[in-house]
Amino acid sequence: MSIIVDHLTKTFGAHQAVDDVSFDVPGNKLFCVVGPSGCGKSTLLRLIAGLEVPDRGRITLDGENVAGDGLSVPPEARRVGVVFQSYALWPHLTVVQNVAFPYEAQGFSRQDAYRRAADHLSTVALQDYATRRPEALSGGQRQRVALARCLAGEARTILMDEPLANLDPHLRAEMETELRAFHDRSGVTTLFITHDQREAMALADVMAVMDKGRILQIGPPQEIYARPANANVARFIGRGTLIEAIVEDGQARICGQSVPVNGSADGTRTVFIRPAHIQIDNSGWPCAVTSVHYRGSHWEATVQGDGIAAEISIDLPQPVRIGENIQLSFAGGWVLPG
């Protein structure tokens, strides 16, 4: 089931939560929308689910218009499943009873509903937990029960609203793998909302960066990371430094060095440099360490020196101290469009 959003707008009072948003998600793709809190991600999901009505624009699911031009198909008729942070499982029902409930609500016999529920529990690898109640499950297992229940509702589109936000870091990493496997096995189209850029890049086939109600850039995670469309995307996705420089014939003049760059035309441009393109060089640009944090496999640091007003983010294989003088060379960068 494909998702097409066309010039979607939603306003609450004076606040434009979703501002003229358009995108197209092909069937069976995992599409992540990432952005800071309050950027409009959850409102966008609620509009697609039918829990909110747009002021303007259209929504099409699997070729059928479900919202726009005075039309608003109710949520239960859209064949979408929604997974929230809270999972919303019935605590007094067992796992299989939770998953079978949508079938029983449609009039299936209990035996038939349980048989169908067992198939979905197998999809999320919980067939051995069918008789347990939610209180006896881990957070990740509860999440999978919620996914199985979506499938039991015959959902062909799964909408996930920050589903991993309440999990600890180790379980979150495990659930990223499980969610990706669930998506691939089930054959559904998934819209995944998150504020965590690393989560989005780990999961997405296609990713959208959203801010202040608008989509700033859409593309594969690798493309957005390597070639951000503007300064806001560059600042939000990963770490790096924006530097004003003169660009000519694929070379930028930065701190007295000629640095190979990709993108845009010649002239005074904004160059974005990732930490991976900066290294210690005894004959390089002199600077002083302004902050340092140990990250296990490396040290994240910022430095400052003459000729550049901004602090520069770098990764180092060895420890450094605040105030220590080092020298750096630049191996590459991306020139922001425009």
mmCIF file of C-alpha atoms in Angstrom:
data_model
loop_
_atom_site.group_PDB
_atom_site.id
_atom_site.type_symbol
_atom_site.label_atom_id
_atom_site.label_comp_id
_atom_site.label_asym_id
_atom_site.label_seq_id
_atom_site.Cartn_x
_atom_site.Cartn_y
_atom_site.Cartn_z
ATOM 1 C CA MET A 1 0.000 0.000 0.000
ATOM 2 C CA SER A 2 1.499 3.319 -1.093
ATOM 3 C CA ILE A 3 1.035 6.590 0.796
ATOM 4 C CA ILE A 4 0.664 9.873 -1.090
ATOM 5 C CA VAL A 5 0.464 13.139 0.833
ATOM 6 C CA ASP A 6 -0.295 16.161 -1.346
ATOM 7 C CA HIS A 7 0.043 19.753 -0.028
ATOM 8 C CA LEU A 8 -1.196 18.738 3.422
ATOM 9 C CA THR A 9 -1.849 21.550 5.909
ATOM 10 C CA LYS A 10 -3.142 21.510 9.484
ATOM 11 C CA THR A 11 -3.453 24.511 11.802
ATOM 12 C CA PHE A 12 -4.315 24.646 15.498
ATOM 13 C CA GLY A 13 -5.252 28.238 16.335
ATOM 14 C CA ALA A 14 -2.316 30.392 15.246
ATOM 15 C CA HIS A 15 0.052 27.411 15.084
ATOM 16 C CA GLN A 16 0.674 25.785 11.699
ATOM 17 C CA ALA A 17 1.503 22.242 12.773
ATOM 18 C CA VAL A 18 1.760 20.824 9.226
ATOM 19 C CA ASP A 19 2.598 23.339 6.509
ATOM 20 C CA ASP A 20 2.046 22.366 2.859
ATOM 21 C CA VAL A 21 3.659 18.915 3.170
ATOM 22 C CA SER A 22 3.931 16.602 0.149
ATOM 23 C CA PHE A 23 5.608 13.205 -0.286
ATOM 24 C CA ASP A 24 5.076 9.798 -1.873
ATOM 25 C CA VAL A 25 5.912 6.523 -0.111
ATOM 26 C CA PRO A 26 6.000 3.497 -2.466
ATOM 27 C CA GLY A 27 4.393 0.284 -1.253
ATOM 28 C CA ASN A 28 6.366 -1.960 1.139
ATOM 29 C CA LYS A 29 8.890 0.769 2.000
ATOM 30 C CA LEU A 30 9.887 1.843 5.514
ATOM 31 C CA PHE A 31 9.622 5.637 5.546
ATOM 32 C CA CYS A 32 10.977 7.531 8.556
ATOM 33 C CA VAL A 33 10.057 11.117 9.400
ATOM 34 C CA VAL A 34 12.629 12.611 11.757
ATOM 35 C CA GLY A 35 12.666 16.011 13.399
ATOM 36 C CA PRO A 36 12.807 17.826 16.740
ATOM 37 C CA SER A 37 9.961 17.749 19.247
ATOM 38 C CA GLY A 38 7.079 19.980 18.181
ATOM 39 C CA CYS A 39 7.970 19.962 14.481
ATOM 40 C CA GLY A 40 4.629 18.417 13.418
ATOM 41 C CA LYS A 41 5.609 14.728 13.042
ATOM 42 C CA SER A 42 2.870 13.295 15.247
ATOM 43 C CA THR A 43 0.225 15.574 13.741
ATOM 44 C CA LEU A 44 1.248 14.314 10.297
ATOM 45 C CA LEU A 45 0.831 10.718 11.463
ATOM 46 C CA ARG A 46 -2.573 11.466 13.009
ATOM 47 C CA LEU A 47 -3.733 13.047 9.742
ATOM 48 C CA ILE A 48 -2.761 9.929 7.780
ATOM 49 C CA ALA A 49 -4.432 7.695 10.374
ATOM 50 C CA GLY A 50 -7.658 9.707 10.185
ATOM 51 C CA LEU A 51 -7.441 10.910 13.793
ATOM 52 C CA GLU A 52 -7.238 14.522 12.567
ATOM 53 C CA VAL A 53 -8.857 16.194 9.542
ATOM 54 C CA PRO A 54 -6.597 18.347 7.333
ATOM 55 C CA ASP A 55 -7.430 21.990 6.604
ATOM 56 C CA ARG A 56 -6.106 21.584 3.060
ATOM 57 C CA GLY A 57 -4.487 18.934 0.899
ATOM 58 C CA ARG A 58 -5.134 15.285 0.082
ATOM 59 C CA ILE A 59 -4.108 11.880 1.421
ATOM 60 C CA THR A 60 -4.160 8.788 -0.801
ATOM 61 C CA LEU A 61 -3.667 5.239 0.508
ATOM 62 C CA ASP A 62 -3.158 2.463 -2.037
ATOM 63 C CA GLY A 63 -4.661 4.597 -4.805
ATOM 64 C CA GLU A 64 -7.772 5.564 -2.809
ATOM 65 C CA ASN A 65 -8.353 9.123 -1.614
ATOM 66 C CA VAL A 66 -9.061 9.064 2.127
ATOM 67 C CA ALA A 67 -8.865 12.791 2.937
ATOM 68 C CA GLY A 68 -9.252 16.069 1.071
ATOM 69 C CA ASP A 69 -11.820 18.067 -0.891
ATOM 70 C CA GLY A 70 -14.447 17.552 1.808
ATOM 71 C CA LEU A 71 -13.720 13.821 2.115
ATOM 72 C CA SER A 72 -12.595 12.207 5.378
ATOM 73 C CA VAL A 73 -12.670 8.408 5.486
ATOM 74 C CA PRO A 74 -12.931 7.221 9.122
ATOM 75 C CA PRO A 75 -9.845 5.610 10.689
ATOM 76 C CA GLU A 76 -11.356 2.119 10.841
ATOM 77 C CA ALA A 77 -11.941 2.135 7.075
ATOM 78 C CA ARG A 78 -8.388 3.150 6.109
ATOM 79 C CA ARG A 79 -6.710 -0.223 6.818
ATOM 80 C CA VAL A 80 -3.957 1.408 8.831
ATOM 81 C CA GLY A 81 -2.562 0.243 12.163
ATOM 82 C CA VAL A 82 -1.131 2.700 14.668
ATOM 83 C CA VAL A 83 1.527 1.835 17.236
ATOM 84 C CA PHE A 84 1.951 4.435 19.988
ATOM 85 C CA GLN A 85 4.636 4.792 22.668
ATOM 86 C CA SER A 86 2.320 3.272 25.286
ATOM 87 C CA TYR A 87 1.533 0.117 23.201
ATOM 88 C CA ALA A 88 -2.131 0.326 24.427
ATOM 89 C CA LEU A 89 -2.476 -3.382 25.258
ATOM 90 C CA TRP A 90 -5.372 -4.662 27.385
ATOM 91 C CA PRO A 91 -3.722 -5.763 30.661
ATOM 92 C CA HIS A 92 -6.452 -8.270 31.578
ATOM 93 C CA LEU A 93 -6.102 -10.186 28.277
ATOM 94 C CA THR A 94 -3.387 -12.647 27.298
ATOM 95 C CA VAL A 95 -1.138 -12.035 24.338
ATOM 96 C CA VAL A 96 -3.226 -14.152 21.991
ATOM 97 C CA GLN A 97 -6.443 -12.553 23.264
ATOM 98 C CA ASN A 98 -5.021 -9.071 22.579
ATOM 99 C CA VAL A 99 -4.109 -10.048 19.034
ATOM 100 C CA ALA A 100 -7.344 -11.948 18.390
ATOM 101 C CA PHE A 101 -9.556 -9.100 19.577
ATOM 102 C CA PRO A 102 -9.827 -7.341 16.158
ATOM 103 C CA TYR A 103 -11.026 -10.597 14.583
ATOM 104 C CA GLU A 104 -13.561 -11.254 17.318
ATOM 105 C CA ALA A 105 -14.814 -7.677 16.929
ATOM 106 C CA GLN A 106 -15.436 -8.461 13.243
ATOM 107 C CA GLY A 107 -17.575 -11.486 14.145
ATOM 108 C CA PHE A 108 -15.083 -14.335 13.750
ATOM 109 C CA SER A 109 -15.491 -17.282 16.099
ATOM 110 C CA ARG A 110 -13.046 -17.446 18.987
ATOM 111 C CA GLN A 111 -11.376 -20.548 17.545
ATOM 112 C CA ASP A 112 -10.906 -18.921 14.131
ATOM 113 C CA ALA A 113 -9.754 -15.635 15.697
ATOM 114 C CA TYR A 114 -7.141 -17.458 17.802
ATOM 115 C CA ARG A 115 -5.907 -19.412 14.784
ATOM 116 C CA ARG A 116 -5.431 -16.228 12.793
ATOM 117 C CA ALA A 117 -3.813 -14.498 15.778
ATOM 118 C CA ALA A 118 -1.326 -17.367 16.074
ATOM 119 C CA ASP A 119 -0.131 -16.685 12.517
ATOM 120 C CA HIS A 120 0.578 -13.051 13.392
ATOM 121 C CA LEU A 121 2.331 -14.013 16.628
ATOM 122 C CA SER A 122 4.585 -16.223 14.546
ATOM 123 C CA THR A 123 5.398 -13.223 12.330
ATOM 124 C CA VAL A 124 6.664 -11.301 15.377
ATOM 125 C CA ALA A 125 8.286 -14.419 16.932
ATOM 126 C CA LEU A 126 6.006 -14.493 19.989
ATOM 127 C CA GLN A 127 4.174 -17.784 19.444
ATOM 128 C CA ASP A 128 5.666 -19.161 22.692
ATOM 129 C CA TYR A 129 4.243 -16.244 24.713
ATOM 130 C CA ALA A 130 0.608 -16.576 23.630
ATOM 131 C CA THR A 131 -0.773 -17.328 27.098
ATOM 132 C CA ARG A 132 1.111 -14.636 28.976
ATOM 133 C CA ARG A 133 -0.345 -11.295 29.977
ATOM 134 C CA PRO A 134 1.353 -7.983 29.059
ATOM 135 C CA GLU A 135 2.669 -7.481 32.605
ATOM 136 C CA ALA A 136 4.818 -10.611 32.163
ATOM 137 C CA LEU A 137 6.479 -9.288 28.994
ATOM 138 C CA SER A 138 9.439 -7.013 28.414
ATOM 139 C CA GLY A 139 8.962 -3.649 26.741
ATOM 140 C CA GLY A 140 10.230 -5.032 23.450
ATOM 141 C CA GLN A 141 7.858 -7.996 23.611
ATOM 142 C CA ARG A 142 4.892 -5.712 24.309
ATOM 143 C CA GLN A 143 5.901 -3.698 21.287
ATOM 144 C CA ARG A 144 5.767 -6.810 19.142
ATOM 145 C CA VAL A 145 2.313 -7.714 20.480
ATOM 146 C CA ALA A 146 1.111 -4.259 19.416
ATOM 147 C CA LEU A 147 2.540 -4.871 15.935
ATOM 148 C CA ALA A 148 0.844 -8.266 15.686
ATOM 149 C CA ARG A 149 -2.470 -6.677 16.658
ATOM 150 C CA CYS A 150 -2.052 -4.164 13.819
ATOM 151 C CA LEU A 151 -1.679 -7.052 11.396
ATOM 152 C CA ALA A 152 -4.763 -8.705 12.896
ATOM 153 C CA GLY A 153 -6.709 -5.571 11.996
ATOM 154 C CA GLU A 154 -5.799 -6.306 8.345
ATOM 155 C CA ALA A 155 -3.598 -3.211 8.276
ATOM 156 C CA ARG A 156 -1.532 -2.817 5.132
ATOM 157 C CA THR A 157 0.006 0.412 6.410
ATOM 158 C CA ILE A 158 1.617 0.590 9.865
ATOM 159 C CA LEU A 159 2.048 4.026 11.463
ATOM 160 C CA MET A 160 4.514 4.151 14.359
ATOM 161 C CA ASP A 161 4.676 7.199 16.624
ATOM 162 C CA GLU A 162 7.995 7.214 18.545
ATOM 163 C CA PRO A 163 7.558 3.500 19.365
ATOM 164 C CA LEU A 164 11.033 3.099 20.900
ATOM 165 C CA ALA A 165 11.120 6.302 22.947
ATOM 166 C CA ASN A 166 10.336 4.573 26.269
ATOM 167 C CA LEU A 167 12.937 1.813 25.912
ATOM 168 C CA ASP A 168 16.430 1.765 27.394
ATOM 169 C CA PRO A 169 19.351 2.154 24.919
ATOM 170 C CA HIS A 170 20.246 -1.559 24.747
ATOM 171 C CA LEU A 171 16.661 -2.667 24.146
ATOM 172 C CA ARG A 172 16.187 0.155 21.647
ATOM 173 C CA ALA A 173 19.072 -1.146 19.537
ATOM 174 C CA GLU A 174 17.626 -4.681 19.711
ATOM 175 C CA MET A 175 14.173 -3.433 18.718
ATOM 176 C CA GLU A 176 15.572 -1.557 15.711
ATOM 177 C CA THR A 177 16.683 -4.917 14.342
ATOM 178 C CA GLU A 178 13.357 -6.541 15.208
ATOM 179 C CA LEU A 179 11.262 -3.736 13.692
ATOM 180 C CA ARG A 180 13.227 -3.888 10.461
ATOM 181 C CA ALA A 181 12.796 -7.678 10.349
ATOM 182 C CA PHE A 182 9.064 -7.337 11.089
ATOM 183 C CA HIS A 183 8.656 -4.847 8.254
ATOM 184 C CA ASP A 184 10.485 -7.084 5.782
ATOM 185 C CA ARG A 185 8.507 -10.212 6.772
ATOM 186 C CA SER A 186 5.060 -8.630 6.878
ATOM 187 C CA GLY A 187 5.165 -6.839 3.507
ATOM 188 C CA VAL A 188 3.436 -3.746 4.890
ATOM 189 C CA THR A 189 4.229 -0.102 4.210
ATOM 190 C CA THR A 190 5.571 1.542 7.376
ATOM 191 C CA LEU A 191 5.597 5.219 8.365
ATOM 192 C CA PHE A 192 7.896 5.638 11.362
ATOM 193 C CA ILE A 193 7.973 8.876 13.365
ATOM 194 C CA THR A 194 10.999 9.648 15.557
ATOM 195 C CA HIS A 195 13.120 12.489 16.934
ATOM 196 C CA ASP A 196 16.183 10.190 16.991
ATOM 197 C CA GLN A 197 18.223 10.642 13.820
ATOM 198 C CA ARG A 198 20.329 7.525 14.446
ATOM 199 C CA GLU A 199 17.161 5.451 14.807
ATOM 200 C CA ALA A 200 15.813 6.830 11.527
ATOM 201 C CA MET A 201 19.043 6.191 9.622
ATOM 202 C CA ALA A 202 19.254 2.632 10.958
ATOM 203 C CA LEU A 203 15.706 1.736 9.884
ATOM 204 C CA ALA A 204 14.670 3.776 6.855
ATOM 205 C CA ASP A 205 14.539 2.916 3.194
ATOM 206 C CA VAL A 206 13.598 6.566 2.693
ATOM 207 C CA MET A 207 13.854 9.357 5.250
ATOM 208 C CA ALA A 208 12.328 12.831 5.575
ATOM 209 C CA VAL A 209 13.685 15.605 7.781
ATOM 210 C CA MET A 210 10.908 17.805 9.194
ATOM 211 C CA ASP A 211 11.067 21.136 11.035
ATOM 212 C CA LYS A 212 8.446 23.752 11.912
ATOM 213 C CA GLY A 213 5.740 21.870 10.033
ATOM 214 C CA ARG A 214 7.639 21.567 6.760
ATOM 215 C CA ILE A 215 9.662 18.835 5.036
ATOM 216 C CA LEU A 216 13.234 20.051 4.543
ATOM 217 C CA GLN A 217 14.624 17.078 2.620
ATOM 218 C CA ILE A 218 13.589 13.584 1.513
ATOM 219 C CA GLY A 219 15.901 10.809 0.354
ATOM 220 C CA PRO A 220 17.821 7.680 1.349
ATOM 221 C CA PRO A 221 19.564 8.111 4.731
ATOM 222 C CA GLN A 222 23.010 7.907 3.136
ATOM 223 C CA GLU A 223 22.174 10.753 0.752
ATOM 224 C CA ILE A 224 20.784 13.024 3.462
ATOM 225 C CA TYR A 225 23.801 12.376 5.679
ATOM 226 C CA ALA A 226 26.369 12.955 2.930
ATOM 227 C CA ARG A 227 24.569 15.738 1.020
ATOM 228 C CA PRO A 228 22.277 17.799 3.296
ATOM 229 C CA ALA A 229 20.029 20.171 1.356
ATOM 230 C CA ASN A 230 20.473 23.142 3.702
ATOM 231 C CA ALA A 231 22.055 24.295 6.948
ATOM 232 C CA ASN A 232 19.145 23.127 9.121
ATOM 233 C CA VAL A 233 19.403 19.556 7.832
ATOM 234 C CA ALA A 234 23.192 19.647 8.220
ATOM 235 C CA ARG A 235 22.893 20.766 11.851
ATOM 236 C CA PHE A 236 20.245 18.181 12.733
ATOM 237 C CA ILE A 237 21.600 15.037 11.037
ATOM 238 C CA GLY A 238 24.860 13.838 12.539
ATOM 239 C CA ARG A 239 27.690 16.147 13.589
ATOM 240 C CA GLY A 240 29.694 18.585 11.552
ATOM 241 C CA THR A 241 30.731 22.189 11.036
ATOM 242 C CA LEU A 242 29.475 24.866 8.654
ATOM 243 C CA ILE A 243 32.269 27.052 7.317
ATOM 244 C CA GLU A 244 32.129 29.989 4.898
ATOM 245 C CA ALA A 245 34.756 29.550 2.176
ATOM 246 C CA ILE A 246 35.715 30.512 -1.367
ATOM 247 C CA VAL A 247 35.021 27.601 -3.732
ATOM 248 C CA GLU A 248 36.674 27.314 -7.131
ATOM 249 C CA ASP A 249 36.968 24.302 -9.446
ATOM 250 C CA GLY A 250 35.978 21.783 -6.764
ATOM 251 C CA GLN A 251 38.356 23.180 -4.159
ATOM 252 C CA ALA A 252 37.528 25.263 -1.070
ATOM 253 C CA ARG A 253 40.028 27.503 0.663
ATOM 254 C CA ILE A 254 39.767 26.704 4.394
ATOM 255 C CA CYS A 255 42.314 27.757 7.024
ATOM 256 C CA GLY A 256 45.003 28.159 4.406
ATOM 257 C CA GLN A 257 44.345 24.699 2.968
ATOM 258 C CA SER A 258 42.935 23.693 -0.398
ATOM 259 C CA VAL A 259 40.163 21.216 0.435
ATOM 260 C CA PRO A 260 38.391 19.031 -2.179
ATOM 261 C CA VAL A 261 34.604 19.548 -2.025
ATOM 262 C CA ASN A 262 31.497 18.275 -3.789
ATOM 263 C CA GLY A 263 28.364 20.142 -4.773
ATOM 264 C CA SER A 264 27.178 23.604 -5.898
ATOM 265 C CA ALA A 265 28.913 26.255 -7.992
ATOM 266 C CA ASP A 266 31.961 28.428 -7.457
ATOM 267 C CA GLY A 267 31.982 31.535 -5.275
ATOM 268 C CA THR A 268 31.566 32.294 -1.593
ATOM 269 C CA ARG A 269 29.761 29.242 -0.252
ATOM 270 C CA THR A 270 28.887 27.403 2.939
ATOM 271 C CA VAL A 271 30.920 24.211 3.230
ATOM 272 C CA PHE A 272 29.817 21.422 5.586
ATOM 273 C CA ILE A 273 32.592 19.248 6.989
ATOM 274 C CA ARG A 274 31.987 15.996 8.887
ATOM 275 C CA PRO A 275 34.382 14.889 11.673
ATOM 276 C CA ALA A 276 35.423 11.930 9.489
ATOM 277 C CA HIS A 277 37.029 14.417 7.059
ATOM 278 C CA ILE A 278 39.244 16.030 9.708
ATOM 279 C CA GLN A 279 42.461 14.552 11.054
ATOM 280 C CA ILE A 280 45.432 15.527 13.196
ATOM 281 C CA ASP A 281 48.323 16.762 11.066
ATOM 282 C CA ASN A 282 51.507 18.219 12.567
ATOM 283 C CA SER A 283 51.783 20.607 9.613
ATOM 284 C CA GLY A 284 48.080 21.531 9.644
ATOM 285 C CA TRP A 285 45.886 24.327 10.987
ATOM 286 C CA PRO A 286 46.717 25.251 14.624
ATOM 287 C CA CYS A 287 43.768 25.283 17.036
ATOM 288 C CA ALA A 288 42.884 24.704 20.698
ATOM 289 C CA VAL A 289 40.537 22.091 22.183
ATOM 290 C CA THR A 290 37.422 23.721 23.703
ATOM 291 C CA SER A 291 35.490 20.591 24.799
ATOM 292 C CA VAL A 292 35.986 16.822 24.865
ATOM 293 C CA HIS A 293 33.727 13.806 25.592
ATOM 294 C CA TYR A 294 34.721 10.142 25.739
ATOM 295 C CA ARG A 295 32.419 7.934 23.614
ATOM 296 C CA GLY A 296 33.987 4.521 24.149
ATOM 297 C CA SER A 297 35.558 3.963 20.740
ATOM 298 C CA HIS A 298 36.731 7.563 20.342
ATOM 299 C CA TRP A 299 36.759 11.048 21.822
ATOM 300 C CA GLU A 300 34.370 13.697 20.484
ATOM 301 C CA ALA A 301 35.897 17.143 20.698
ATOM 302 C CA THR A 302 35.419 20.699 19.496
ATOM 303 C CA VAL A 303 38.259 23.036 18.624
ATOM 304 C CA GLN A 304 38.659 26.707 17.779
ATOM 305 C CA GLY A 305 41.388 28.684 16.062
ATOM 306 C CA ASP A 306 42.180 31.759 14.020
ATOM 307 C CA GLY A 307 40.315 32.296 10.770
ATOM 308 C CA ILE A 308 37.088 30.449 11.670
ATOM 309 C CA ALA A 309 34.484 31.898 14.004
ATOM 310 C CA ALA A 310 32.659 28.607 14.631
ATOM 311 C CA GLU A 311 33.809 25.718 16.792
ATOM 312 C CA ILE A 312 34.768 22.687 14.701
ATOM 313 C CA SER A 313 33.607 19.167 15.626
ATOM 314 C CA ILE A 314 36.212 16.419 15.376
ATOM 315 C CA ASP A 315 36.609 12.736 16.395
ATOM 316 C CA LEU A 316 39.925 11.613 17.823
ATOM 317 C CA PRO A 317 41.347 8.132 18.482
ATOM 318 C CA GLN A 318 43.362 9.330 21.486
ATOM 319 C CA PRO A 319 42.489 11.495 24.526
ATOM 320 C CA VAL A 320 43.043 15.260 24.523
ATOM 321 C CA ARG A 321 42.604 17.923 27.189
ATOM 322 C CA ILE A 322 40.608 21.131 27.104
ATOM 323 C CA GLY A 323 43.006 23.917 26.197
ATOM 324 C CA GLU A 324 45.460 21.580 24.465
ATOM 325 C CA ASN A 325 46.877 22.882 21.169
ATOM 326 C CA ILE A 326 46.653 20.570 18.153
ATOM 327 C CA GLN A 327 46.931 20.893 14.381
ATOM 328 C CA LEU A 328 44.383 19.661 11.847
ATOM 329 C CA SER A 329 44.013 19.042 8.117
ATOM 330 C CA PHE A 330 40.752 18.822 6.134
ATOM 331 C CA ALA A 331 40.191 15.982 3.652
ATOM 332 C CA GLY A 332 36.835 16.909 2.106
ATOM 333 C CA GLY A 333 33.493 18.653 2.431
ATOM 334 C CA TRP A 334 30.042 19.245 0.966
ATOM 335 C CA VAL A 335 29.022 22.616 -0.461
ATOM 336 C CA LEU A 336 25.439 23.398 0.512
ATOM 337 C CA PRO A 337 23.120 24.157 -2.425
ATOM 338 C CA GLY A 338 22.372 27.796 -3.047
#
